[in-house]
Short mmCIF file of C-alpha atoms and ligand atoms in Angstrom, two decimals:
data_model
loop_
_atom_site.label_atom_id
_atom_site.label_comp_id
_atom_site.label_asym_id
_atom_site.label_seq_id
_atom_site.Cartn_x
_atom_site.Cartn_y
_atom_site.Cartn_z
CA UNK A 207 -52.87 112.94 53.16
CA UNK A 208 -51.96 113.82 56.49
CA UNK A 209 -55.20 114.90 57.86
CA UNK A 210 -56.33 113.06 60.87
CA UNK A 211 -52.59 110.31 60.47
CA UNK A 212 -51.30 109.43 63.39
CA UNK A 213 -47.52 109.98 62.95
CA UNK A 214 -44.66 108.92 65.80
CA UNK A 215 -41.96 111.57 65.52
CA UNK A 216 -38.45 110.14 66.45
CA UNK A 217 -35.88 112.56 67.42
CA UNK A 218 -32.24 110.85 67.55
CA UNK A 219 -29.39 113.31 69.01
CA UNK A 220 -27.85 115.14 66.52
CA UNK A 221 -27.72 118.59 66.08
CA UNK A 222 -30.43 118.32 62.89
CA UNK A 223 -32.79 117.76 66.04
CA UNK A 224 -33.58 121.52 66.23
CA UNK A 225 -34.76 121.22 62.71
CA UNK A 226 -36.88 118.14 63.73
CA UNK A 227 -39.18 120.72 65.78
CA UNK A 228 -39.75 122.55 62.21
CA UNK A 229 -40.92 118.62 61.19
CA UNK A 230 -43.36 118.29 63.87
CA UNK A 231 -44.61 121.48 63.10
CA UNK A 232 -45.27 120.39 59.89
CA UNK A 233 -47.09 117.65 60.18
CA UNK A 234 -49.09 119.05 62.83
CA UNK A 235 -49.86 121.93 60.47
CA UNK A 236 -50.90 119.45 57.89
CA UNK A 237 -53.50 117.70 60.63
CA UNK A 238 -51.48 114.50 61.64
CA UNK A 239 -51.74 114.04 65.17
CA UNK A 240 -48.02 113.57 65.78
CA UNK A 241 -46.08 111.79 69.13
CA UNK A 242 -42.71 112.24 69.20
CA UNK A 243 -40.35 110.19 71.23
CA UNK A 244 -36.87 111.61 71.72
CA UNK A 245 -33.76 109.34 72.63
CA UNK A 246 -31.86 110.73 75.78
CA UNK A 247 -29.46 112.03 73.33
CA UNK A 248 -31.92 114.18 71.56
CA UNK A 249 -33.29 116.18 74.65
CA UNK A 250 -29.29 117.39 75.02
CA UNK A 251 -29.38 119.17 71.84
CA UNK A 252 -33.62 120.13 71.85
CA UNK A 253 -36.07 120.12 75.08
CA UNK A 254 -38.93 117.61 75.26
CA UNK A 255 -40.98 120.87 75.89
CA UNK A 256 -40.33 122.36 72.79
CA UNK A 257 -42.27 119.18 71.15
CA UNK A 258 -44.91 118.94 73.71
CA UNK A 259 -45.60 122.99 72.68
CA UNK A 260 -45.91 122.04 69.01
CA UNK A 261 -47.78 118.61 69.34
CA UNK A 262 -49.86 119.01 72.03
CA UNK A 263 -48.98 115.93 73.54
CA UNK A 264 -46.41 114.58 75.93
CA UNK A 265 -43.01 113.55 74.19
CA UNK A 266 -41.63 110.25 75.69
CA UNK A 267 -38.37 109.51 76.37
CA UNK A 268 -37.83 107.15 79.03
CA UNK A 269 -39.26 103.14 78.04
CA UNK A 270 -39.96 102.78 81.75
CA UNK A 271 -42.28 105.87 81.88
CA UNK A 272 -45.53 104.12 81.70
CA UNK A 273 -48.51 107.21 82.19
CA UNK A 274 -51.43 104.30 81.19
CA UNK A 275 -51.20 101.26 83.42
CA UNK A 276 -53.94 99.85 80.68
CA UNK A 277 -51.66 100.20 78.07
CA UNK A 278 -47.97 99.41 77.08
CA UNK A 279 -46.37 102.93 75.65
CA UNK A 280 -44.23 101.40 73.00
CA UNK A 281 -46.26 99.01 72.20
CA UNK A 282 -49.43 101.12 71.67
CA UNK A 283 -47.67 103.18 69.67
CA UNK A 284 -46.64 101.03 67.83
CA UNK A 285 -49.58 99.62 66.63
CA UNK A 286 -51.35 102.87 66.26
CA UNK A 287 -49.04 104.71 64.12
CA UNK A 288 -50.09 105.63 60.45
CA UNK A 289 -46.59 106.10 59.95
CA UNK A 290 -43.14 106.69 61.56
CA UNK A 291 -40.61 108.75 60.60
CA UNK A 292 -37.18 109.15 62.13
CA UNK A 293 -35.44 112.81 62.04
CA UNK A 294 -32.46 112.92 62.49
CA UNK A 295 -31.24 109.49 62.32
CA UNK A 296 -27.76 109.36 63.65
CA UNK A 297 -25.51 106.58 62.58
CA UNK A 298 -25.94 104.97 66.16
CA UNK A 299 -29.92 105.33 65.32
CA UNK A 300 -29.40 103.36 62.14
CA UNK A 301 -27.54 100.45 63.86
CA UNK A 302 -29.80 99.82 66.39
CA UNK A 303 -32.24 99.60 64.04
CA UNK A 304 -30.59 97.23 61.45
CA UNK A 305 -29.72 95.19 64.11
CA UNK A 306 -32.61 95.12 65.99
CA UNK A 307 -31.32 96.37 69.39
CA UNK A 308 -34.01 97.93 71.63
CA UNK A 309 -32.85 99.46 74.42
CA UNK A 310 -34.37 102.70 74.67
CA UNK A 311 -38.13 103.47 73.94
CA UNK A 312 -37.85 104.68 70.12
CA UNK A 313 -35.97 101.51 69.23
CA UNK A 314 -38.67 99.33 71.29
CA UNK A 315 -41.28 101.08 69.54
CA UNK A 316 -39.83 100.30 65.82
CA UNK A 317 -39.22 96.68 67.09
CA UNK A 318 -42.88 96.85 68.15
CA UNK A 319 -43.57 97.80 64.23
CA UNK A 320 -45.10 94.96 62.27
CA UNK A 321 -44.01 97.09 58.70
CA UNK A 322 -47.83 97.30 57.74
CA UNK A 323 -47.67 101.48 57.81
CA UNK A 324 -44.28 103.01 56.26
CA UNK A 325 -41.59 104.39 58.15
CA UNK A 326 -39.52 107.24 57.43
CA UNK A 327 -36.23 107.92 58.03
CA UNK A 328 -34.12 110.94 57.40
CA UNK A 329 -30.27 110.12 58.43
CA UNK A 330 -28.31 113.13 59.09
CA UNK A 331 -24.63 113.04 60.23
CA UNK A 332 -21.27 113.89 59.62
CA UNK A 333 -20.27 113.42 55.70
CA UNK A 334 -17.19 110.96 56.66
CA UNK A 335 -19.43 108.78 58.90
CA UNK A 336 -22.12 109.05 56.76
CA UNK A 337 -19.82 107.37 53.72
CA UNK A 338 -19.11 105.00 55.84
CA UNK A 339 -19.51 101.53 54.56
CA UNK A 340 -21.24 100.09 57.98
CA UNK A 341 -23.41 103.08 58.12
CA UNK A 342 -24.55 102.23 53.97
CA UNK A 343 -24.32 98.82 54.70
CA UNK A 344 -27.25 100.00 57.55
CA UNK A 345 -29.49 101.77 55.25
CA UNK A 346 -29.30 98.96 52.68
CA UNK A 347 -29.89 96.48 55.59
CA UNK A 348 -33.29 98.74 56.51
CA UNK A 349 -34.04 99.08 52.34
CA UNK A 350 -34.47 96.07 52.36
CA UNK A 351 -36.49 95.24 54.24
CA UNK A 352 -39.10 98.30 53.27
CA UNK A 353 -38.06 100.76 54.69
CA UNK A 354 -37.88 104.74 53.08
CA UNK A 355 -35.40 107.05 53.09
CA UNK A 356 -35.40 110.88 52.67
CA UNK A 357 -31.30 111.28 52.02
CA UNK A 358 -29.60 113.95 53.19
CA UNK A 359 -28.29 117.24 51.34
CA UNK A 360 -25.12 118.69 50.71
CA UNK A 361 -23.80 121.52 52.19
CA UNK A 362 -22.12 122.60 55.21
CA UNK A 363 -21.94 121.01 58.22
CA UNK A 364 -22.42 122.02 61.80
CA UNK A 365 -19.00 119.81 62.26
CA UNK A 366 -17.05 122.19 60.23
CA UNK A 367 -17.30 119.89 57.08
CA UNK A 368 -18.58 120.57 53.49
CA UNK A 369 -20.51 117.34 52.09
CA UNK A 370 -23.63 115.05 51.93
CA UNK A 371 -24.43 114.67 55.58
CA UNK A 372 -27.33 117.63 56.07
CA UNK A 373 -31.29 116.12 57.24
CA UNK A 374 -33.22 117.05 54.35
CA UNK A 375 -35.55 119.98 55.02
CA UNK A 376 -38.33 119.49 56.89
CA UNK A 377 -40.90 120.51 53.87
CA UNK A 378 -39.15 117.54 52.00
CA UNK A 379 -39.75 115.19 55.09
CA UNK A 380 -43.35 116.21 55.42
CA UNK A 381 -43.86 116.04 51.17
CA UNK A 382 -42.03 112.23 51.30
CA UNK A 383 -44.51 111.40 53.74
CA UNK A 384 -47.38 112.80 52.17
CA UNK A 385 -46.67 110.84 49.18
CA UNK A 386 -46.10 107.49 51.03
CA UNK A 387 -49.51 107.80 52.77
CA UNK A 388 -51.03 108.83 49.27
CA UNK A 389 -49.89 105.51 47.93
CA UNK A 390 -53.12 103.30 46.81
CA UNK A 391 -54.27 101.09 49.05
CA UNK A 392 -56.66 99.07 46.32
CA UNK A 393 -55.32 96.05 47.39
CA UNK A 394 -56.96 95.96 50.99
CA UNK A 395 -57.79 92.45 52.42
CA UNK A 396 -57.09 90.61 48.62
CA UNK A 397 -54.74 87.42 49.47
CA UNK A 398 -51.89 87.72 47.38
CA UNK A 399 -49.71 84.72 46.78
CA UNK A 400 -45.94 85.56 45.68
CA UNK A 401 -43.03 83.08 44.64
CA UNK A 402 -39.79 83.92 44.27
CA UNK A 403 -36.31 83.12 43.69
CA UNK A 404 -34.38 80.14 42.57
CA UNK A 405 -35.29 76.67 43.38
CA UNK A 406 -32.27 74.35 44.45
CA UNK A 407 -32.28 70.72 43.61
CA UNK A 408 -29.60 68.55 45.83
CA UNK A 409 -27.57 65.90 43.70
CA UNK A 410 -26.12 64.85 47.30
CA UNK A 411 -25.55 66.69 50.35
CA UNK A 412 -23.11 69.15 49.17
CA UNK A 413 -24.20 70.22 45.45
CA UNK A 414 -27.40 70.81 43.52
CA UNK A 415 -28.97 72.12 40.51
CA UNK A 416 -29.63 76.08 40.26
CA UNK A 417 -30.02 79.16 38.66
CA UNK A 418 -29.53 82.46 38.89
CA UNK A 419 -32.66 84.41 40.02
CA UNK A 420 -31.96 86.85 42.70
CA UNK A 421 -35.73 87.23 43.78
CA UNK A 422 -35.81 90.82 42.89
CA UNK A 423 -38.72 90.38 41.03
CA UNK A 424 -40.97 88.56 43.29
CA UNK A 425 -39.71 90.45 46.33
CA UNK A 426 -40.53 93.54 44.61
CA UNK A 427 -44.48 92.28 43.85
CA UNK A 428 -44.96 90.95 47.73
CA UNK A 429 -43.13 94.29 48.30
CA UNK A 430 -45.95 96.87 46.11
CA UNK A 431 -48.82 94.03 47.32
CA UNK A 432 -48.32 94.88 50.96
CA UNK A 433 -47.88 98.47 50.36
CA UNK A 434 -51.49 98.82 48.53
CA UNK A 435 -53.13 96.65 51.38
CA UNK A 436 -53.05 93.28 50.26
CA UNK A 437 -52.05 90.27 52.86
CA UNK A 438 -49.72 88.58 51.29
CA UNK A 439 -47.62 85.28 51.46
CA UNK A 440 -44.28 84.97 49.42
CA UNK A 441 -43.08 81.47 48.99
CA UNK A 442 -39.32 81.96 48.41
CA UNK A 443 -36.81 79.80 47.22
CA UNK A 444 -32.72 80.89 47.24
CA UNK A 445 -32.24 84.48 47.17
CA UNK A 446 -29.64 87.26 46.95
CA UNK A 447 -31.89 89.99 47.66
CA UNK A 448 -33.73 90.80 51.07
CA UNK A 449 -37.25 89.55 51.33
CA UNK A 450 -39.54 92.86 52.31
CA UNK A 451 -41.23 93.23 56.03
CA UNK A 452 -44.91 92.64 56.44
CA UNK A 453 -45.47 89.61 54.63
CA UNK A 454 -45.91 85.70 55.82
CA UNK A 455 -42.19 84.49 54.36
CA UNK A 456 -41.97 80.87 53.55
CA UNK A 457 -38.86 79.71 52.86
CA UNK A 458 -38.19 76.81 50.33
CA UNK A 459 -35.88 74.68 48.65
CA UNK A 460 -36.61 72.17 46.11
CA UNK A 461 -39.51 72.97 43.10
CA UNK A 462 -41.15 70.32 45.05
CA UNK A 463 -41.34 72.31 48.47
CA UNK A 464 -42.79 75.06 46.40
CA UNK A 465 -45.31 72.90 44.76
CA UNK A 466 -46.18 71.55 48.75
CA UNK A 467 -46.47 75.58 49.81
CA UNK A 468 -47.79 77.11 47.11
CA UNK A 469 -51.12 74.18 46.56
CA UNK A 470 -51.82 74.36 50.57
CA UNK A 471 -52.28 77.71 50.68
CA UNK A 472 -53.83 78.53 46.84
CA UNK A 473 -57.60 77.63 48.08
CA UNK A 474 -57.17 81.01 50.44
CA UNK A 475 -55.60 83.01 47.79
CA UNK A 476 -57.47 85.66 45.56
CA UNK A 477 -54.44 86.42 43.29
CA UNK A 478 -50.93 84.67 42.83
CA UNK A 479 -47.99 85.96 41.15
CA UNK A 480 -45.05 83.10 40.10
CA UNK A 481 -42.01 84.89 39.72
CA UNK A 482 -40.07 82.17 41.01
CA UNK A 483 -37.61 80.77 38.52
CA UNK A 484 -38.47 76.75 39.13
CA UNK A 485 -36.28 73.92 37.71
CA UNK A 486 -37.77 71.79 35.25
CA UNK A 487 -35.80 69.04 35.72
CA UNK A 488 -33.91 67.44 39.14
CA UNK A 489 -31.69 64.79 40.01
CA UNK A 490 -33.79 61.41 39.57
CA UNK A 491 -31.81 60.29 42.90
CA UNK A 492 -30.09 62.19 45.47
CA UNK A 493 -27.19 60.76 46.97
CA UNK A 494 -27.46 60.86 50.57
CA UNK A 495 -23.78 60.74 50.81
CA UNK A 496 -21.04 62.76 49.02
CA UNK A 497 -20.89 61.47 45.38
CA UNK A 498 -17.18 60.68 45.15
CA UNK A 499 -15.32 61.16 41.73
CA UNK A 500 -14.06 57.68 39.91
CA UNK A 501 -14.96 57.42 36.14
CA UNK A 502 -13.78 60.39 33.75
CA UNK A 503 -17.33 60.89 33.10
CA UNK A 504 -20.21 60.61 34.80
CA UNK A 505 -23.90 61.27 34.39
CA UNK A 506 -26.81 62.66 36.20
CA UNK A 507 -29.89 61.14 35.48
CA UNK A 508 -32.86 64.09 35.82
CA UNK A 509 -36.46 64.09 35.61
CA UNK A 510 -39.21 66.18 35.21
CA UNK A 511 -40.32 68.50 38.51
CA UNK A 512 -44.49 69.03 39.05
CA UNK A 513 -45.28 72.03 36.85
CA UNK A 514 -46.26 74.90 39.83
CA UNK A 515 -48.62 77.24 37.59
CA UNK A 516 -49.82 73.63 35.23
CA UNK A 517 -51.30 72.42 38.38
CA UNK A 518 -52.09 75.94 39.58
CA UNK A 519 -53.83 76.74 36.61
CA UNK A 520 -55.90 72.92 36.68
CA UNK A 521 -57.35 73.50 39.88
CA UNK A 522 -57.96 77.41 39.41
CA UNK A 523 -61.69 78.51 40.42
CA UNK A 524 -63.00 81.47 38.47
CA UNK A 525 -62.98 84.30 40.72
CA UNK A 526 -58.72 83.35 41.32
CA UNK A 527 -56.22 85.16 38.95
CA UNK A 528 -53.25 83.08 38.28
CA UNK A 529 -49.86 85.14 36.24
CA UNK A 530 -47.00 83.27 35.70
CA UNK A 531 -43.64 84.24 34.19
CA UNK A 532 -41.95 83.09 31.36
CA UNK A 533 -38.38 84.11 30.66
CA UNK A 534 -37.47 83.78 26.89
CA UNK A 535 -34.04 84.12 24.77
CA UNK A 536 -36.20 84.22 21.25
CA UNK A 537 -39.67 83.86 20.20
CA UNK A 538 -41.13 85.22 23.37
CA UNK A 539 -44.45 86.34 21.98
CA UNK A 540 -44.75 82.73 20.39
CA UNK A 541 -43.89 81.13 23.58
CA UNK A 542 -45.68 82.71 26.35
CA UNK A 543 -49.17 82.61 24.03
CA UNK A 544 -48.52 79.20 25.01
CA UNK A 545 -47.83 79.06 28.24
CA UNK A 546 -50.73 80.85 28.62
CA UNK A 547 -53.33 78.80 27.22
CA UNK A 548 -51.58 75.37 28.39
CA UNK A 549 -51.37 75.72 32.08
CA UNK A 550 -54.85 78.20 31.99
CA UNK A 551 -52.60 80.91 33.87
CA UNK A 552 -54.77 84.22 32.90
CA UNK A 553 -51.72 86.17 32.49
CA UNK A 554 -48.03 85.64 31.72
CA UNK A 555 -45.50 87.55 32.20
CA UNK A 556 -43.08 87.83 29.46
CA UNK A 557 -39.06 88.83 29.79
CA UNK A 558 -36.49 88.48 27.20
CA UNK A 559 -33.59 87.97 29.02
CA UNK A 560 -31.52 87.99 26.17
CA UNK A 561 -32.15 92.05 26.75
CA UNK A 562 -29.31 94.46 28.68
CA UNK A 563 -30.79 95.44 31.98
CA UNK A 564 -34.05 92.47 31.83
CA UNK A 565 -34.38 89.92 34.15
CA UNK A 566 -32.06 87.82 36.64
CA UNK A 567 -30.03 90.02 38.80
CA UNK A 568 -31.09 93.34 37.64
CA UNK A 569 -32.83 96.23 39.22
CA UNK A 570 -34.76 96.36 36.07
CA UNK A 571 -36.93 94.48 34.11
CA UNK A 572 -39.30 95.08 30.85
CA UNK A 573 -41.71 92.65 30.30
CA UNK A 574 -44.57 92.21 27.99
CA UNK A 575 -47.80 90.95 28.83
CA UNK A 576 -50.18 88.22 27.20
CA UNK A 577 -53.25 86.48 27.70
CA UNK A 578 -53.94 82.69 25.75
CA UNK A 579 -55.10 85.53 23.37
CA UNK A 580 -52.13 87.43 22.66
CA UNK A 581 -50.34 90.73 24.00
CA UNK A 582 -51.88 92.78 26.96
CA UNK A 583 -49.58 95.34 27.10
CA UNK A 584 -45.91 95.80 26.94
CA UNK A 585 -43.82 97.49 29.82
CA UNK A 586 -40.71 99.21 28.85
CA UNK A 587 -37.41 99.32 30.75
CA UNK A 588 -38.02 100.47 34.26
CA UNK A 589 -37.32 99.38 38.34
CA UNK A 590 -38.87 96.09 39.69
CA UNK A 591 -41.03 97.59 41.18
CA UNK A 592 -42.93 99.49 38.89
CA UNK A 593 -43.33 97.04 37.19
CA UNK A 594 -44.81 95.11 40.35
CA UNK A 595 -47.53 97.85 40.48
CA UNK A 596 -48.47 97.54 37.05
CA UNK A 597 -48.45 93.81 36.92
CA UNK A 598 -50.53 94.19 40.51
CA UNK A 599 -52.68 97.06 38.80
CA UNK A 600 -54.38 94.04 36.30
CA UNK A 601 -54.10 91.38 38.20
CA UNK A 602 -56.38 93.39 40.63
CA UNK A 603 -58.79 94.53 37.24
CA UNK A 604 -59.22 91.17 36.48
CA UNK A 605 -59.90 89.71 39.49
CA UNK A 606 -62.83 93.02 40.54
CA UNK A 607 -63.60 92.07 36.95
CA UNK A 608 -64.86 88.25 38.14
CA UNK A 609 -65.88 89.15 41.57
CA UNK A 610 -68.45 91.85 39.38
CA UNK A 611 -69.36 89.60 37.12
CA UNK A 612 -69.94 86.69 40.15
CA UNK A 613 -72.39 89.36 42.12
CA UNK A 614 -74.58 90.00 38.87
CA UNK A 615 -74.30 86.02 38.84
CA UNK A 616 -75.25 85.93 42.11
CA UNK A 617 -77.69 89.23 43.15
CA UNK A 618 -80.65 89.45 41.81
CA UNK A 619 -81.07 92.81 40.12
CA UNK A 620 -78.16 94.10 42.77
CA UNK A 621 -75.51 96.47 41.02
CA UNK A 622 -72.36 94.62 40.16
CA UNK A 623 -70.41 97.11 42.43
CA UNK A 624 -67.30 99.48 41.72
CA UNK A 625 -63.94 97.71 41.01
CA UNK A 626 -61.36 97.18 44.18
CA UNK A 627 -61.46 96.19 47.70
CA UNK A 628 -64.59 96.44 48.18
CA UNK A 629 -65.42 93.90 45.37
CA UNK A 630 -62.69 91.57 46.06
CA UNK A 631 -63.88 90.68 49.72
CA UNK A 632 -67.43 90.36 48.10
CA UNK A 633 -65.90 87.83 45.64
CA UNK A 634 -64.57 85.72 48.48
CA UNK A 635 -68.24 85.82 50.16
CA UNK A 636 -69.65 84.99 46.56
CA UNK A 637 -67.05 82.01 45.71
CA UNK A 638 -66.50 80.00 48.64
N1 CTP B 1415 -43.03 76.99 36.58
C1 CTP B 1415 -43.64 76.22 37.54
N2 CTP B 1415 -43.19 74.97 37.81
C2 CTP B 1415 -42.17 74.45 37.10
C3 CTP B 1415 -41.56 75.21 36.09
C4 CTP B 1415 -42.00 76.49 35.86
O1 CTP B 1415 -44.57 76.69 38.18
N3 CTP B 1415 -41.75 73.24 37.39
C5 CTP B 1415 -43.56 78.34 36.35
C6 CTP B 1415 -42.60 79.46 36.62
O2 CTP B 1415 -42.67 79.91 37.96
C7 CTP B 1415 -43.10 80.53 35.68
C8 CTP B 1415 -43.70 79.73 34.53
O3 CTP B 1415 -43.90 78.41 35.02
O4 CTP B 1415 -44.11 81.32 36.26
C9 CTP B 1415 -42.88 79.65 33.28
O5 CTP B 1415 -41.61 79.12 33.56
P1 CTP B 1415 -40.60 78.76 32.39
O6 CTP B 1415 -39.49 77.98 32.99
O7 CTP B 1415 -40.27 79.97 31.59
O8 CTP B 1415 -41.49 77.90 31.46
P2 CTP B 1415 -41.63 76.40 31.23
O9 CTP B 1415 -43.07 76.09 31.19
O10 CTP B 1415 -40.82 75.65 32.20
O11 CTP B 1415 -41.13 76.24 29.74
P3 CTP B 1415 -39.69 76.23 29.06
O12 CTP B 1415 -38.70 75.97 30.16
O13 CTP B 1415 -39.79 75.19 28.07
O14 CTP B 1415 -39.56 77.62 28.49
#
């Protein structure tokens, strides 16, 4: 997987940055062409030379040390990589990067990262710093937003200490890498449509209606969309979680807002997924000023919101694959038959959230999944996001499916053509 990957090497300074020569030598070994840029830090404990020996190429340090006038180091880097991977990260390292500070050239360069090619990073440290909340509340920050971690070991410490705190070993770096470049990129160029989250419906301008989706879900299916290749736009509503890195983020509020977002941009999408949890009903009138308590009682008058996936499914051409949601207390089979066949979504994702560990909140979901015709295929208790890939995995089938069927519609006497990318840019061509 590494053969002919272009891989940027950051070395952070920590002693672990002797061990990051035994990582570049990996990867070299494995045929990534690999650049390493060292912080000032780093070339205390290891010399720039030592790199330069093993890579073959000049190790930058210094943002300001511009070899190519035609070309902006950081940036170029940036956008060339295949991947990144950071070894050691010190806990300094970590905070510039949740933060966003760039002020030497390897935190310029992972500014200068759009998130479309994964980045690594192996945090090594003292144990007591590394339990530190700020330094987990870091790596949760960086999580989040899609990036990978190879945790450290336990053992002892060049600090004296015994505990979690070690850089993984380099043949661990370089297999965690391999795998994340192995991931399937079957999704390349399909336009991917994601909602997510709760909707929030004002009453005036200090309460509303809500629920309690935490956008896992969704995030998780814009998250596994990007990673296989797809360009993808998640239309979020209010959300606990982080939305991932890498994908056009549209932020909403009301069901309405989503119903504006998602229709203007469904014409240009291939395949959407509507995990958002929308309100069916909102306040008839919002107050514009703060309701103010008289009666004992009082009553809110609420209407219907426009159904998302109805109106979805109403204007749906062939070629576009349309999978809603449904979460059920009882009678989910029943129910999401239904929804199926009554707003023409082509699949529908069913949750029992009457289940421990499904739905709202959790890191965990099983679903099963129906057609108007009945039950696809059921998906046991597992993490968000394998059940993204799965749910991605036949949305993508059916939609090659179409775009196969639209070319023998189309070609005359012309094979149909292999599922994935390839067919889903010809559907485009075929449908438009
Ligand atoms: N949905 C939508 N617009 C709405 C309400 C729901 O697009 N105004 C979508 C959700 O995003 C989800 C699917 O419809 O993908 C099913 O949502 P759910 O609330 O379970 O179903 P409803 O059709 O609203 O039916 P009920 O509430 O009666 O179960």
């Amino acid at each position: 997987m590494l053969q002919g990957k272009t891989v940027i090497l950051g070395v952070t300074g920590g002693i672990a940055a002797y061990k990051a020569a035994a990582v570049a030598s990996k990867l070299t070994q494995a045929g990534a062409d690999v650049r390493v840029v060292m912080t000032a830090s780093a070339t205390k404990f290891v010399a720039p030379l030592t790199f330069q020996a093993i890579t073959r190429h000049r190790v930058v340090v210094d943002t300001f040390d511009e070899e190519d006038a035609a070309v902006i180091s950081h940036i170029d880097l940036a956008d060339r990589a295949d991947a990144v991977v950071v070894a050691p990260a010190t806990a300094n390292a970590l905070a510039k990067l949740a933060l966003g500070l760039g002020d030497d050239m390897l935190s310029t360069t992972l500014l200068a990262h759009r998130g479309r090619t994964p980045v690594l990073i192996a945090p090594a440290m003292n144990v007591h710093m590394y339990a530190n909340p700020i330094v987990q509340q870091h790596m949760e920050t960086l999580r989040g937003r899609g990036v990978h971690f190879v945790e450290p070991g336990e053992g002892f410490l060049a600090c004296g200490y015994t505990g979690k705190g070690r850089m993984a070993e380099p043949e661990q770096i370089a297999d965690k890498l391999s795998a994340l470049l192995a991931a399937p990129r079957d999704l390349d160029g399909v336009r991917v449509l994601v909602t997510a989250g709760a909707t929030v419906e004002r009453i005036d301008p200090v309460r509303y209606l809500t629920n309690d989706s935490s956008g896992k879900m969704g995030f998780a299916v814009a998250e596994a969309a990007r990673a296989r290749g797809a360009r993808v736009t998640l239309v979020a509503g209010r959300a606990d979680a982080q939305p991932p890195a890498g994908v056009e983020l549209v932020r909403v509020e009301s069901a309405q807002d989503m119903y504006d977002a998602v229709l203007a941009r469904f014409p240009e999408t291939d395949i959407v997924v509507k995990a958002a949890a929308v309100a069916d009903y909102r306040p008839a009138a919002r107050a514009d000023r703060k309701l103010k308590k008289s009666a004992d009682e009082m009553t809110l008058t609420l209407e219907r919101t426009p159904d998302i996936l109805k109106e979805l499914g109403a204007r749906k051409r062939p070629d576009q694959v349309l999978i809603g949601f449904a979460a059920e207390t009882h009678d989910v089979a029943q129910y999401a038959v239904l929804k199926a066949a009554s707003k023409r979504a082509d699949f529908i994702v069913a949750n029992d959230v009457s289940q421990p560990g499904v739905g709202f909140g959790h890191d965990t979901n099983a679903v099963s999944v129906f057609t108007a015709d009945g039950l696809v295929e059921e998906l046991p208790l597992q993490s968000k996001r394998s059940v993204a890939d799965r749910l991605l995995t036949i949305g993508r089938e059916a939609f090659a499916a179409r775009a196969a069927a639209a070319n023998a519609g189309t070609s005359t006497g012309a094979s149909a053509g292999a599922s994935g990318a390839s067919s889903a840019s010809e559907a485009r061509e075929t449908s438009t």
